[in-house]
Structures are given as structure tokens and as C-alpha cells.
Short mmCIF file of C-alpha atoms in Angstrom, two decimals:
data_model
loop_
_atom_site.label_atom_id
_atom_site.label_comp_id
_atom_site.label_asym_id
_atom_site.label_seq_id
_atom_site.Cartn_x
_atom_site.Cartn_y
_atom_site.Cartn_z
CA UNK D 754 -24.92 -8.42 -17.31
CA UNK D 755 -23.28 -9.74 -14.15
CA UNK D 756 -24.35 -8.47 -10.74
CA UNK D 757 -22.00 -6.21 -8.75
CA UNK D 758 -22.13 -7.19 -5.08
CA UNK D 759 -21.04 -4.51 -2.65
CA UNK D 760 -18.61 -5.70 -0.01
CA UNK D 761 -20.14 -7.18 3.14
CA UNK D 762 -18.45 -7.12 6.54
CA UNK D 763 -19.50 -8.60 9.84
CA UNK D 764 -18.02 -5.71 11.86
CA UNK D 765 -18.10 -2.81 9.45
CA UNK D 766 -17.10 0.48 11.00
CA UNK D 767 -19.80 3.14 10.70
CA UNK D 768 -18.55 5.96 8.51
CA UNK D 769 -20.89 8.14 6.48
CA UNK D 770 -17.99 9.16 4.23
CA UNK D 771 -18.05 5.67 2.73
CA UNK D 772 -21.28 6.63 1.00
CA UNK D 773 -19.13 8.79 -1.29
CA UNK D 774 -16.50 6.19 -2.07
CA UNK D 775 -15.91 5.33 -5.71
CA UNK D 776 -16.66 1.80 -6.90
CA UNK D 777 -15.19 0.07 -9.94
CA UNK D 778 -18.53 -1.37 -11.06
CA UNK D 779 -18.73 0.26 -14.52
CA UNK D 780 -15.12 -0.60 -15.36
CA UNK D 781 -15.57 -4.21 -14.27
CA UNK D 782 -18.54 -4.53 -16.60
CA UNK D 783 -16.37 -2.99 -19.34
CA UNK D 784 -13.74 -5.60 -18.55
CA UNK D 785 -16.28 -8.34 -19.25
CA UNK D 786 -16.63 -6.85 -22.74
CA UNK D 787 -12.86 -6.72 -23.22
CA UNK D 788 -12.74 -2.91 -23.08
CA UNK D 789 -10.44 -2.34 -20.09
CA UNK D 790 -7.94 -4.17 -17.85
CA UNK D 791 -6.46 -3.97 -14.37
CA UNK D 792 -3.01 -4.58 -12.89
CA UNK D 793 -3.07 -8.05 -11.27
CA UNK D 794 -2.50 -8.36 -7.53
CA UNK D 795 0.68 -10.42 -7.95
CA UNK D 796 2.37 -7.51 -9.76
CA UNK D 797 2.32 -5.27 -6.68
CA UNK D 798 4.56 -5.26 -3.66
CA UNK D 799 2.85 -6.75 -0.63
CA UNK D 800 -0.09 -4.50 0.23
CA UNK D 801 -1.87 -6.87 2.63
CA UNK D 802 -0.38 -8.54 5.68
CA UNK D 803 -1.41 -11.89 4.15
CA UNK D 804 -0.75 -13.12 0.60
CA UNK D 805 -3.77 -14.68 -1.15
CA UNK D 806 -2.23 -14.92 -4.63
CA UNK D 807 -1.81 -18.69 -4.55
CA UNK D 808 -5.35 -19.52 -3.45
CA UNK D 809 -7.47 -17.01 -5.38
CA UNK D 810 -7.21 -18.01 -9.03
CA UNK D 811 -9.40 -18.63 -12.04
CA UNK D 812 -11.28 -21.93 -11.78
CA UNK D 813 -11.20 -22.10 -7.98
CA UNK D 814 -14.49 -23.09 -6.29
CA UNK D 815 -15.63 -21.40 -3.07
CA UNK D 816 -18.66 -20.98 -0.83
CA UNK D 817 -20.62 -17.75 -0.81
CA UNK D 818 -23.74 -16.35 0.79
CA UNK D 819 -26.94 -16.42 -1.28
CA UNK D 820 -28.76 -13.23 -0.34
CA UNK D 821 -31.99 -14.30 -2.08
CA UNK D 822 -33.08 -15.80 1.24
CA UNK D 823 -32.14 -12.94 3.58
CA UNK D 824 -35.73 -11.74 4.17
CA UNK D 825 -37.05 -15.21 4.94
CA UNK D 826 -34.09 -16.61 6.91
CA UNK D 827 -33.48 -14.05 9.60
CA UNK D 828 -31.11 -16.10 11.76
CA UNK D 829 -29.95 -18.61 9.15
CA UNK D 830 -27.19 -17.97 6.62
CA UNK D 831 -27.79 -19.62 3.24
CA UNK D 832 -24.75 -20.55 1.15
CA UNK D 833 -24.06 -22.07 -2.23
CA UNK D 834 -21.01 -22.84 -4.35
CA UNK D 835 -19.44 -20.67 -7.04
CA UNK D 836 -16.47 -20.82 -9.39
CA UNK D 837 -14.03 -17.95 -10.06
CA UNK D 838 -13.97 -17.02 -13.76
CA UNK D 839 -11.81 -13.88 -13.71
CA UNK D 840 -9.66 -12.08 -11.14
CA UNK D 841 -9.33 -8.28 -11.24
CA UNK D 842 -7.40 -6.97 -8.26
CA UNK D 843 -9.35 -7.99 -5.17
CA UNK D 844 -12.53 -8.40 -7.23
CA UNK D 845 -13.46 -11.73 -8.80
CA UNK D 846 -16.06 -12.53 -11.43
CA UNK D 847 -17.76 -15.72 -10.28
CA UNK D 848 -20.60 -17.97 -11.40
CA UNK D 849 -22.88 -20.03 -9.20
CA UNK D 850 -22.40 -23.76 -9.71
CA UNK D 851 -25.25 -25.19 -11.73
CA UNK D 852 -26.55 -21.75 -12.75
CA UNK D 853 -25.99 -19.00 -15.31
CA UNK D 854 -25.87 -16.26 -12.67
CA UNK D 855 -22.57 -14.31 -12.59
CA UNK D 856 -21.51 -11.72 -10.04
CA UNK D 857 -18.54 -9.58 -8.98
CA UNK D 858 -17.38 -10.17 -5.40
CA UNK D 859 -14.52 -8.73 -3.36
CA UNK D 860 -12.42 -11.65 -2.08
CA UNK D 861 -12.07 -9.96 1.32
CA UNK D 862 -15.82 -9.74 1.78
CA UNK D 863 -17.34 -11.70 4.64
CA UNK D 864 -19.47 -13.40 1.96
CA UNK D 865 -16.57 -15.49 0.59
CA UNK D 866 -15.35 -18.73 2.25
CA UNK D 867 -13.19 -21.74 1.61
CA UNK D 868 -14.96 -25.02 0.91
CA UNK D 869 -16.26 -26.86 3.99
CA UNK D 870 -16.00 -23.65 6.01
CA UNK D 871 -19.61 -23.98 7.19
CA UNK D 872 -19.08 -27.38 8.81
CA UNK D 873 -16.03 -26.06 10.69
CA UNK D 874 -17.61 -22.82 11.88
CA UNK D 875 -21.02 -24.37 12.64
CA UNK D 876 -20.47 -28.12 13.35
CA UNK D 877 -24.16 -28.82 13.97
CA UNK D 878 -25.20 -26.70 10.96
CA UNK D 879 -27.71 -24.85 13.13
CA UNK D 880 -27.19 -21.44 11.55
CA UNK D 881 -25.79 -22.32 8.09
CA UNK D 882 -27.56 -24.23 5.34
CA UNK D 883 -26.86 -24.86 1.66
CA UNK D 884 -29.31 -23.94 -1.07
CA UNK D 885 -28.89 -22.75 -4.66
CA UNK D 886 -30.05 -19.29 -5.79
CA UNK D 887 -33.79 -18.85 -5.56
CA UNK D 888 -34.44 -18.94 -9.32
CA UNK D 889 -32.80 -22.38 -9.56
CA UNK D 890 -34.49 -23.54 -6.38
CA UNK D 891 -37.90 -22.82 -7.93
CA UNK D 892 -36.96 -24.58 -11.16
CA UNK D 893 -35.75 -27.77 -9.47
CA UNK D 894 -37.83 -27.71 -6.31
CA UNK D 895 -39.48 -31.03 -7.20
CA UNK D 896 -36.13 -32.74 -7.72
CA UNK D 897 -33.80 -30.73 -5.48
CA UNK D 898 -31.93 -33.72 -4.03
CA UNK D 899 -30.82 -34.93 -7.48
CA UNK D 900 -29.98 -31.39 -8.54
CA UNK D 901 -27.73 -30.83 -5.52
CA UNK D 902 -26.04 -34.24 -5.90
CA UNK D 903 -25.41 -33.63 -9.60
CA UNK D 904 -23.85 -30.24 -8.87
CA UNK D 905 -21.58 -31.68 -6.21
CA UNK D 906 -20.58 -34.82 -8.11
CA UNK D 907 -20.36 -33.24 -11.56
CA UNK D 908 -18.86 -29.82 -10.90
CA UNK D 909 -17.27 -29.75 -7.44
CA UNK D 910 -15.76 -33.14 -6.59
CA UNK D 911 -12.17 -33.32 -7.83
CA UNK D 912 -11.98 -29.60 -8.69
CA UNK D 913 -9.63 -27.01 -7.18
CA UNK D 914 -11.27 -25.32 -4.22
CA UNK D 915 -10.57 -22.39 -1.96
CA UNK D 916 -8.81 -23.96 1.01
CA UNK D 917 -9.50 -23.38 4.72
CA UNK D 918 -6.18 -21.46 4.80
CA UNK D 919 -7.99 -18.69 2.96
CA UNK D 920 -10.36 -18.21 5.91
CA UNK D 921 -7.43 -18.33 8.34
CA UNK D 922 -5.63 -15.69 6.31
CA UNK D 923 -8.61 -13.37 6.28
CA UNK D 924 -8.84 -13.64 10.07
CA UNK D 925 -5.22 -12.52 10.32
CA UNK D 926 -5.96 -9.30 8.43
CA UNK D 927 -7.46 -7.78 11.58
CA UNK D 928 -4.25 -8.42 13.56
CA UNK D 929 -1.90 -5.48 13.12
CA UNK D 930 1.82 -5.12 13.81
CA UNK D 931 1.16 -1.79 15.49
CA UNK D 932 -1.56 -0.40 17.70
CA UNK D 933 -3.41 2.87 18.05
CA UNK D 934 -1.68 5.16 20.55
CA UNK D 935 1.85 3.92 19.93
CA UNK D 936 4.46 6.60 19.47
CA UNK D 937 7.22 6.73 16.89
CA UNK D 938 9.51 9.29 15.34
CA UNK D 939 8.35 11.17 12.26
CA UNK D 940 10.39 13.15 9.76
CA UNK D 941 9.22 16.74 9.49
CA UNK D 942 8.21 16.98 5.82
CA UNK D 943 8.53 20.79 5.83
CA UNK D 944 11.94 20.71 7.59
CA UNK D 945 13.61 17.41 6.74
CA UNK D 946 16.58 18.02 9.05
CA UNK D 947 14.23 17.58 12.02
CA UNK D 948 12.46 14.60 13.56
CA UNK D 949 9.39 14.92 15.79
CA UNK D 950 7.41 12.53 18.00
CA UNK D 951 4.10 11.28 16.60
CA UNK D 952 1.29 8.93 17.61
CA UNK D 953 -0.65 6.35 15.61
CA UNK D 954 -4.24 7.58 15.45
CA UNK D 955 -5.76 4.90 13.23
CA UNK D 956 -4.70 1.73 11.41
CA UNK D 957 -6.09 0.50 8.11
CA UNK D 958 -4.33 -2.62 6.83
CA UNK D 959 -0.71 -1.61 6.28
CA UNK D 960 -1.56 2.10 6.31
CA UNK D 961 -1.46 4.23 9.45
CA UNK D 962 -2.77 7.69 10.26
CA UNK D 963 -0.06 9.33 12.38
CA UNK D 964 0.12 12.81 13.86
CA UNK D 965 1.96 15.02 16.31
CA UNK D 966 -0.01 15.73 19.47
CA UNK D 967 0.20 18.25 22.26
CA UNK D 968 1.10 15.37 24.57
CA UNK D 969 4.49 14.97 22.86
CA UNK D 970 5.34 18.43 21.50
CA UNK D 971 7.59 20.68 23.62
CA UNK D 972 5.97 23.97 22.56
CA UNK D 973 2.63 25.20 21.28
CA UNK D 974 1.51 23.02 18.42
CA UNK D 975 1.87 24.51 14.95
CA UNK D 976 -1.37 25.36 13.17
CA UNK D 977 -2.80 22.18 11.69
CA UNK D 978 -3.86 24.13 8.58
CA UNK D 979 -0.19 24.84 7.89
CA UNK D 980 1.22 21.49 9.02
CA UNK D 981 -0.64 18.32 7.98
CA UNK D 982 1.39 16.23 10.43
CA UNK D 983 -0.16 18.06 13.41
CA UNK D 984 -3.18 16.51 15.10
CA UNK D 985 -6.57 18.14 14.72
CA UNK D 986 -10.15 16.89 14.66
CA UNK D 987 -9.85 16.13 10.96
CA UNK D 988 -6.14 15.36 10.75
CA UNK D 989 -5.31 12.87 8.03
CA UNK D 990 -1.65 12.02 7.56
CA UNK D 991 -1.73 8.48 6.17
CA UNK D 992 1.43 6.53 5.38
CA UNK D 993 2.34 2.90 4.84
CA UNK D 994 4.01 1.08 7.73
CA UNK D 995 7.15 0.89 5.55
CA UNK D 996 7.19 4.64 4.84
CA UNK D 997 10.56 6.42 4.79
CA UNK D 998 8.94 9.14 6.97
CA UNK D 999 8.77 7.03 10.14
CA UNK D 1000 11.44 5.71 12.51
CA UNK D 1001 11.50 3.79 15.79
CA UNK D 1002 11.68 5.53 19.14
CA UNK D 1003 15.35 6.39 19.68
CA UNK D 1004 16.36 6.72 16.03
CA UNK D 1005 17.21 10.42 16.33
CA UNK D 1006 19.25 9.89 19.51
CA UNK D 1007 21.16 6.93 18.05
CA UNK D 1008 22.04 8.84 14.90
CA UNK D 1009 22.57 12.32 16.31
CA UNK D 1010 19.67 13.70 14.29
CA UNK D 1011 17.93 16.92 15.29
CA UNK D 1012 15.00 16.03 17.55
CA UNK D 1013 12.16 18.35 18.50
CA UNK D 1014 10.66 16.73 21.60
CA UNK D 1015 10.03 17.18 25.30
CA UNK D 1016 12.90 16.91 27.76
CA UNK D 1017 11.60 13.64 29.23
CA UNK D 1018 11.44 12.01 25.81
CA UNK D 1019 14.95 13.18 24.90
CA UNK D 1020 16.31 11.72 28.16
CA UNK D 1021 14.40 8.47 27.50
CA UNK D 1022 15.80 8.08 23.99
CA UNK D 1023 19.32 9.00 25.09
CA UNK D 1024 19.17 5.97 27.41
CA UNK D 1025 17.97 3.83 24.51
CA UNK D 1026 20.87 5.07 22.37
CA UNK D 1027 23.38 4.35 25.13
CA UNK D 1028 22.03 0.84 25.64
CA UNK D 1029 22.30 0.10 21.92
CA UNK D 1030 25.85 1.48 21.88
CA UNK D 1031 26.73 -0.84 24.79
CA UNK D 1032 25.19 -3.85 23.05
CA UNK D 1033 22.40 -4.05 25.63
CA UNK D 1034 18.64 -4.41 25.21
CA UNK D 1035 17.05 -0.95 25.48
CA UNK D 1036 14.26 -0.31 27.97
CA UNK D 1037 11.32 0.91 25.95
CA UNK D 1038 8.05 2.25 27.27
CA UNK D 1039 5.04 0.06 26.55
CA UNK D 1040 3.77 2.41 23.83
CA UNK D 1041 7.10 2.78 21.99
CA UNK D 1042 7.56 1.52 18.43
CA UNK D 1043 10.88 -0.32 18.69
CA UNK D 1044 13.76 -0.87 16.29
CA UNK D 1045 12.68 -4.50 15.97
CA UNK D 1046 9.18 -3.49 14.90
CA UNK D 1047 10.54 -1.31 12.11
CA UNK D 1048 13.46 -3.54 11.21
CA UNK D 1049 14.75 -3.56 7.62
CA UNK D 1050 16.16 -6.50 5.71
CA UNK D 1051 19.87 -7.08 6.47
CA UNK D 1052 22.47 -5.78 4.01
CA UNK D 1053 25.41 -7.79 2.70
CA UNK D 1054 28.46 -6.33 4.54
CA UNK D 1055 30.64 -6.80 1.45
CA UNK D 1056 28.29 -4.68 -0.63
CA UNK D 1057 27.73 -2.09 2.11
CA UNK D 1058 31.48 -1.43 2.32
CA UNK D 1059 31.31 -0.04 -1.22
CA UNK D 1060 29.21 2.93 -0.11
CA UNK D 1061 31.09 6.22 0.23
CA UNK D 1062 30.20 9.79 1.08
CA UNK D 1063 29.96 11.85 -2.09
CA UNK D 1064 28.76 9.07 -4.37
CA UNK D 1065 26.15 10.24 -6.87
CA UNK D 1066 22.81 8.79 -7.96
CA UNK D 1067 19.41 9.89 -9.28
CA UNK D 1068 16.54 10.59 -6.90
CA UNK D 1069 12.79 11.07 -6.90
CA UNK D 1070 12.48 13.75 -4.23
CA UNK D 1071 10.10 12.19 -1.64
CA UNK D 1072 9.48 15.63 -0.10
CA UNK D 1073 8.44 17.33 -3.32
CA UNK D 1074 5.06 18.71 -4.33
CA UNK D 1075 5.30 16.91 -7.67
CA UNK D 1076 6.72 13.48 -8.41
CA UNK D 1077 7.35 13.33 -12.13
CA UNK D 1078 11.12 13.66 -12.53
CA UNK D 1079 14.48 12.62 -11.09
CA UNK D 1080 17.17 14.80 -9.50
CA UNK D 1081 20.94 14.71 -9.27
CA UNK D 1082 21.75 13.66 -5.70
CA UNK D 1083 24.56 12.56 -3.41
CA UNK D 1084 25.31 10.68 -0.21
CA UNK D 1085 26.16 13.32 2.41
CA UNK D 1086 26.67 11.26 5.58
CA UNK D 1087 26.30 7.84 7.13
CA UNK D 1088 23.86 7.13 9.95
CA UNK D 1089 24.89 4.82 12.77
CA UNK D 1090 21.81 2.65 12.24
CA UNK D 1091 22.78 0.06 9.65
CA UNK D 1092 21.64 0.77 6.13
CA UNK D 1093 20.66 4.40 6.73
CA UNK D 1094 22.20 7.36 4.92
CA UNK D 1095 21.76 11.11 4.84
CA UNK D 1096 21.16 12.10 1.23
CA UNK D 1097 20.41 15.35 -0.55
CA UNK D 1098 19.97 16.84 -3.98
CA UNK D 1099 23.11 18.52 -5.31
CA UNK D 1100 23.19 22.29 -5.09
CA UNK D 1101 23.78 25.06 -2.55
CA UNK D 1102 20.92 23.86 -0.31
CA UNK D 1103 21.91 20.18 -0.25
CA UNK D 1104 22.42 20.01 3.53
CA UNK D 1105 19.36 22.11 4.38
CA UNK D 1106 17.13 19.85 2.29
CA UNK D 1107 18.79 16.55 3.21
CA UNK D 1108 17.03 13.65 4.91
CA UNK D 1109 17.74 10.17 6.30
CA UNK D 1110 16.72 7.16 4.24
CA UNK D 1111 17.40 3.44 4.18
CA UNK D 1112 19.39 2.22 1.20
CA UNK D 1113 16.58 -0.22 0.38
CA UNK D 1114 14.03 2.36 -0.77
CA UNK D 1115 11.88 3.22 -3.79
CA UNK D 1116 13.30 6.70 -4.50
CA UNK D 1117 16.98 6.16 -5.39
CA UNK D 1118 18.11 5.10 -8.89
CA UNK D 1119 21.47 4.57 -10.60
CA UNK D 1120 23.21 7.29 -12.59
CA UNK D 1121 21.88 7.21 -16.14
CA UNK D 1122 18.46 5.82 -15.22
CA UNK D 1123 16.52 8.89 -16.41
CA UNK D 1124 18.24 8.94 -19.80
CA UNK D 1125 17.87 5.19 -20.30
CA UNK D 1126 14.15 5.20 -19.54
CA UNK D 1127 13.19 8.55 -21.09
CA UNK D 1128 12.56 10.58 -17.94
CA UNK D 1129 13.45 14.16 -17.08
CA UNK D 1130 16.60 14.60 -14.97
CA UNK D 1131 16.67 17.88 -13.04
CA UNK D 1132 20.26 19.22 -12.74
CA UNK D 1133 21.58 20.76 -9.50
CA UNK D 1134 20.24 24.21 -8.55
CA UNK D 1135 22.28 27.03 -10.12
CA UNK D 1136 23.80 24.60 -12.63
CA UNK D 1137 24.40 26.32 -15.96
CA UNK D 1138 24.68 24.73 -19.36
CA UNK D 1139 23.70 21.28 -20.61
CA UNK D 1140 23.98 18.64 -17.91
CA UNK D 1141 25.97 15.51 -18.80
CA UNK D 1142 26.77 12.95 -16.13
CA UNK D 1143 30.27 12.13 -17.37
CA UNK D 1144 31.32 15.79 -17.41
CA UNK D 1145 29.69 16.48 -14.04
CA UNK D 1146 31.36 13.51 -12.34
CA UNK D 1147 34.74 14.56 -13.67
CA UNK D 1148 34.24 18.17 -12.57
CA UNK D 1149 33.15 17.08 -9.07
CA UNK D 1150 35.85 14.38 -8.83
CA UNK D 1151 33.02 12.09 -7.80
CA UNK D 1152 31.99 8.52 -8.45
CA UNK D 1153 28.63 6.83 -8.82
CA UNK D 1154 26.87 4.72 -6.24
CA UNK D 1155 27.52 1.10 -7.37
CA UNK D 1156 24.66 -0.70 -9.08
CA UNK D 1157 24.54 -3.54 -6.56
CA UNK D 1158 23.57 -1.07 -3.80
CA UNK D 1159 20.20 -0.38 -5.42
CA UNK D 1160 17.12 -2.53 -5.15
CA UNK D 1161 17.44 -5.45 -7.59
CA UNK D 1162 15.54 -4.93 -10.82
CA UNK D 1163 12.26 -6.89 -10.75
CA UNK D 1164 11.96 -9.79 -13.16
CA UNK D 1165 10.85 -8.95 -16.68
CA UNK D 1166 7.86 -11.24 -16.14
CA UNK D 1167 6.70 -9.02 -13.28
CA UNK D 1168 7.49 -5.75 -15.07
CA UNK D 1169 5.43 -6.91 -18.05
CA UNK D 1170 2.35 -6.94 -15.80
CA UNK D 1171 2.50 -3.11 -15.70
CA UNK D 1172 1.17 -1.95 -19.05
CA UNK D 1173 -0.09 1.36 -20.37
CA UNK D 1174 -3.84 1.67 -19.87
CA UNK D 1175 -4.12 -0.73 -16.92
CA UNK D 1176 -6.03 0.51 -13.91
CA UNK D 1177 -5.18 0.57 -10.20
CA UNK D 1178 -5.68 2.50 -6.97
CA UNK D 1179 -2.95 4.98 -6.02
CA UNK D 1180 -2.26 7.10 -2.94
CA UNK D 1181 -1.39 10.68 -3.79
CA UNK D 1182 2.16 11.14 -2.51
CA UNK D 1183 1.57 14.86 -1.95
CA UNK D 1184 -1.82 14.60 -0.21
CA UNK D 1185 -1.28 11.12 1.18
CA UNK D 1186 -4.72 10.74 2.76
CA UNK D 1187 -6.24 10.50 -0.72
CA UNK D 1188 -6.34 7.20 -2.59
CA UNK D 1189 -7.67 7.59 -6.11
CA UNK D 1190 -8.67 5.47 -9.10
CA UNK D 1191 -5.79 5.74 -11.54
CA UNK D 1192 -4.39 4.56 -14.87
CA UNK D 1193 -0.86 3.72 -16.03
CA UNK D 1194 0.10 6.32 -18.67
CA UNK D 1195 3.65 5.18 -19.39
CA UNK D 1196 6.24 2.69 -18.16
CA UNK D 1197 9.89 3.57 -17.51
CA UNK D 1198 11.74 0.46 -16.41
CA UNK D 1199 10.68 -0.16 -12.83
CA UNK D 1200 8.92 3.22 -12.64
CA UNK D 1201 5.34 3.72 -13.82
CA UNK D 1202 3.82 7.09 -14.62
CA UNK D 1203 0.34 7.14 -13.08
CA UNK D 1204 -2.50 9.49 -13.96
CA UNK D 1205 -5.28 10.06 -11.43
CA UNK D 1206 -8.52 9.52 -13.32
CA UNK D 1207 -10.12 12.82 -14.29
CA UNK D 1208 -7.04 14.92 -13.46
CA UNK D 1209 -4.69 16.66 -15.90
CA UNK D 1210 -1.32 15.10 -16.68
CA UNK D 1211 0.50 17.81 -14.70
CA UNK D 1212 -0.63 15.93 -11.58
CA UNK D 1213 0.80 12.58 -12.77
CA UNK D 1214 3.18 10.87 -10.35
CA UNK D 1215 6.00 8.36 -10.76
CA UNK D 1216 5.86 5.23 -8.62
CA UNK D 1217 8.36 2.41 -8.29
CA UNK D 1218 6.62 -0.92 -8.84
CA UNK D 1219 7.67 -1.82 -5.27
CA UNK D 1220 5.94 1.25 -3.82
CA UNK D 1221 3.32 0.56 -1.17
CA UNK D 1222 1.40 3.61 -2.41
CA UNK D 1223 0.07 1.76 -5.46
CA UNK D 1224 -2.66 -0.81 -4.81
CA UNK D 1225 -4.86 -3.32 -6.65
CA UNK D 1226 -8.48 -2.34 -7.25
CA UNK D 1227 -10.73 -3.31 -4.36
CA UNK D 1228 -8.14 -2.43 -1.68
CA UNK D 1229 -10.05 0.62 -0.44
CA UNK D 1230 -13.47 -1.01 -0.21
CA UNK D 1231 -11.95 -4.02 1.54
CA UNK D 1232 -10.51 -1.71 4.23
CA UNK D 1233 -13.48 0.69 4.57
CA UNK D 1234 -11.26 3.43 3.15
CA UNK D 1235 -12.73 6.10 0.89
CA UNK D 1236 -11.62 5.80 -2.74
CA UNK D 1237 -11.83 9.32 -4.17
CA UNK D 1238 -14.12 9.63 -7.20
CA UNK D 1239 -12.43 10.82 -10.42
CA UNK D 1240 -12.44 14.60 -10.65
CA UNK D 1241 -14.91 14.63 -13.52
CA UNK D 1242 -17.05 11.80 -12.17
CA UNK D 1243 -20.73 12.61 -11.64
CA UNK D 1244 -22.92 10.56 -9.30
#
């Protein structure tokens, strides 16, 4: 059986919780026997700040650390060459060149390098040497020069190798768009008609832990036990940097949205809003997250002109406690910030439960989507009888949101990479600090129904394939983030 190498980092953050993180070791060994499979990295939306899809492929040769020599080479790093045989998320099954030894390695480990990396990082080769695994070294110790030359000439020269760009890309992973301490505006998930001021507490790849602090709140802070967005010693409100929950400083003022903040902040953002209205560059504070930092892709003006208040669509409620159905919803208002709308689910409480969202999101779907892809469509509150879209549109004298306003359907080639039974890591959209091992239970067009391993199907959640809350296996260990063990998993 192949060896499972735990991820190695040069500057690993000390965190005792990582001792309880779940590893995919048993499933990867099952994969070798053809008994399970994983969603490939290229199927997901970008979940790292750097794309390694083109350089990490089957057959690619790389350098890796040989830990056989660790006890005897205290200040010297010993490396040898290996070839990738299989890729499973951020884990690769590799085999040492010239040996039968196979091992599973996370590509973001500090043990994996592009070819010729040693000569570039240590020009005099004072601290890095090349030697094959110890078992081979003992076998060929009387003819090591010929062995090494045969390996290089016969199995490495002329083959595809991991380029130096791979090492450059890994170095970029530690450079974040945002920084701890920056402030932004955060939608109140328990009162979606209100925006509050929050601070970034921690950054982990694309994910950020944000919370509301006493420094920014105009009154006494709500109890953290009742409000997960409020800072406390153990506060964990993790969201992707592209989350619909967060906005730049000044968003509420620009769009006339209810803002719960201190007087000084309100005055500051009113000046930002006025500057934007005048076509001037706003004066931000040094710790403000700006509109440029949270900019969205531009929208075709011809298409945007088709959007009208009252148009209907189907919606996964992003503020729900469960995420396994779609709702009848409408556009209620336009925001002044381009591309943003106020939307709500049809019914008597539409305005009270409304929220701002950019048109390019992973929650809105065309009328008829649920029926076409065999999903439940929840009718408006207090609706009586059997819901039919054609009858409802006629009764409401309403029209549908045009198809070209929704995110383009992914290619069939990409959709085919999401199959029932494939495994992944998924952030719980209700308790978003938890990332769990999960399995695709069903596929509904661009939506996948995901079951958290060990949990009943009532906790299943629907994710758009473009969601940043679904991740390839190995994401958590690469970022020192705890992957929750399956509910029924025993250590």
C-alpha cells in the first residue's frame, strides 16, 4: 500500500485543534483500488488565489524531500525525483523515480518543488543534496553514480516536469488581497434589511473570519451566543472573499441601505457616497475595504437594461437554515451600485426579508429551473392551491427575469465532472465555520445536492458548481483549517 504523507509546512501555525482534523487517507487508499472517486480541482470555481491546474497533472515529474535521512542530516535537506501517477483534489499519488515506492502528497506541501528548484534556492548546494530513498541507496550504494545517471537520462530527461512557476505560485498563496484588521460592511443575517460594520479577524486563503466588534458598534454588543457575527473569544464567522454577505465601506451610504454604525462612521461613509456621486475618488481610511477591492465583473449595459422591478425568478434563500429547495422570488428595487438589486421571496413579508445581492451570484435561477431539474419549488407564503408559474405570472401581471441576466450555464464538459458519489470538502452554509467531508448525492443541472458524510439527508445542501463553499479534497489541510470528521467517524 502507498504511504500517506501528512502535509509539511515551513511556517505552520500552532493550533492544537488541527490534531482533530479529518484526513482523507482511507478514501485515497480506496481510490487506488478503484472503490471511490473525487471531484477534480478543475471542476470547481477558483478556490485558491493561484491556479495550478495546468502544471499539476498525471505524468509530471517533480522534486520532493526524502525524509529517510532526516535523523542523520540535521541541517541538510535531501531530495529526490518523483512522478505524479494520479491527481485527487490537492492530493497526488506519486512514485519515486527508479523505485517502487508510492506515496500520497499534498501539492501545497513544502515538500513539493518544481525541477531545478534546489539549484535556484541554494546555488552552492550547501543545504540541499540529491539522494534516492534509503532502501534504494543501500541496494545501489556500490554503483550509485551509474544508478543516478540512469535515472536522470532514462526517466527524467525529455519528460514533462513541474516548472519553476509552480514554486512562484505557491509563494503567492501567502499574499492576500485583504489584511487582518480591515473593516467592511456586513449584512445582518438575522435582519437582512440592515448592514453593520465588521472587521477581518483572520484570513485563510480566500476565506475570512469577520466579526462585529465593540470598536465599531454604536450600542452594547448583542450576545455572541445569539448572534454569530458578533466578536467573542471563540467567534467563528467564516465566509469567502466573494460572499454576498460583505460589501465595501460606503456601500450602505451609496445605496441608502439601513446602516447600524457609529456617528463618525456614518459621516465618513456619507462623504464617500458624495464623492462617488460627484465622480470623484473617495477618501478612504487606511483600514477600509474599498469598492475596488470588492469589485465585480462589469455587466453588459444592453443586457442590464432588460432588468425591471417586479420580474420573477427562483431563489435559493441564502439566509435560510436549510438549503435544499428553491423559492418564488422577485426584484423589489435597484441599488445605485451597478449590478446590485434588492430581492425578496414573494409573500406578505417580502420587504422585511429582502436583501441586496449582485446579479452575478450563485443563488438566483430562471423561472422553471426547479421543475426542469427535479427540485422542490416553495410557493409564496399564504399561497393556496397548486402553484403553476404560468398561472401565477398571469395573476400577478408579472414577467420573468430574462435568461441572459443569469450566470451562463457551465459547459457540459465541466458539469460532467460532478457525478453522484464523488467526494469533496464543503462549508456548511448554515454554520459557515465548519468545513466537512462530503459526497455528491444528486445532480440538478448546475446545482449539486451534497450530503455531509455521516449526517442524515435532512441536512443536505444545494450548491451551485460556481460556489466558493465547495472545495477539492486537501484544501483544509493545505490551509491549516480543521476539516470536521464525519459524524459517525471514530478515531
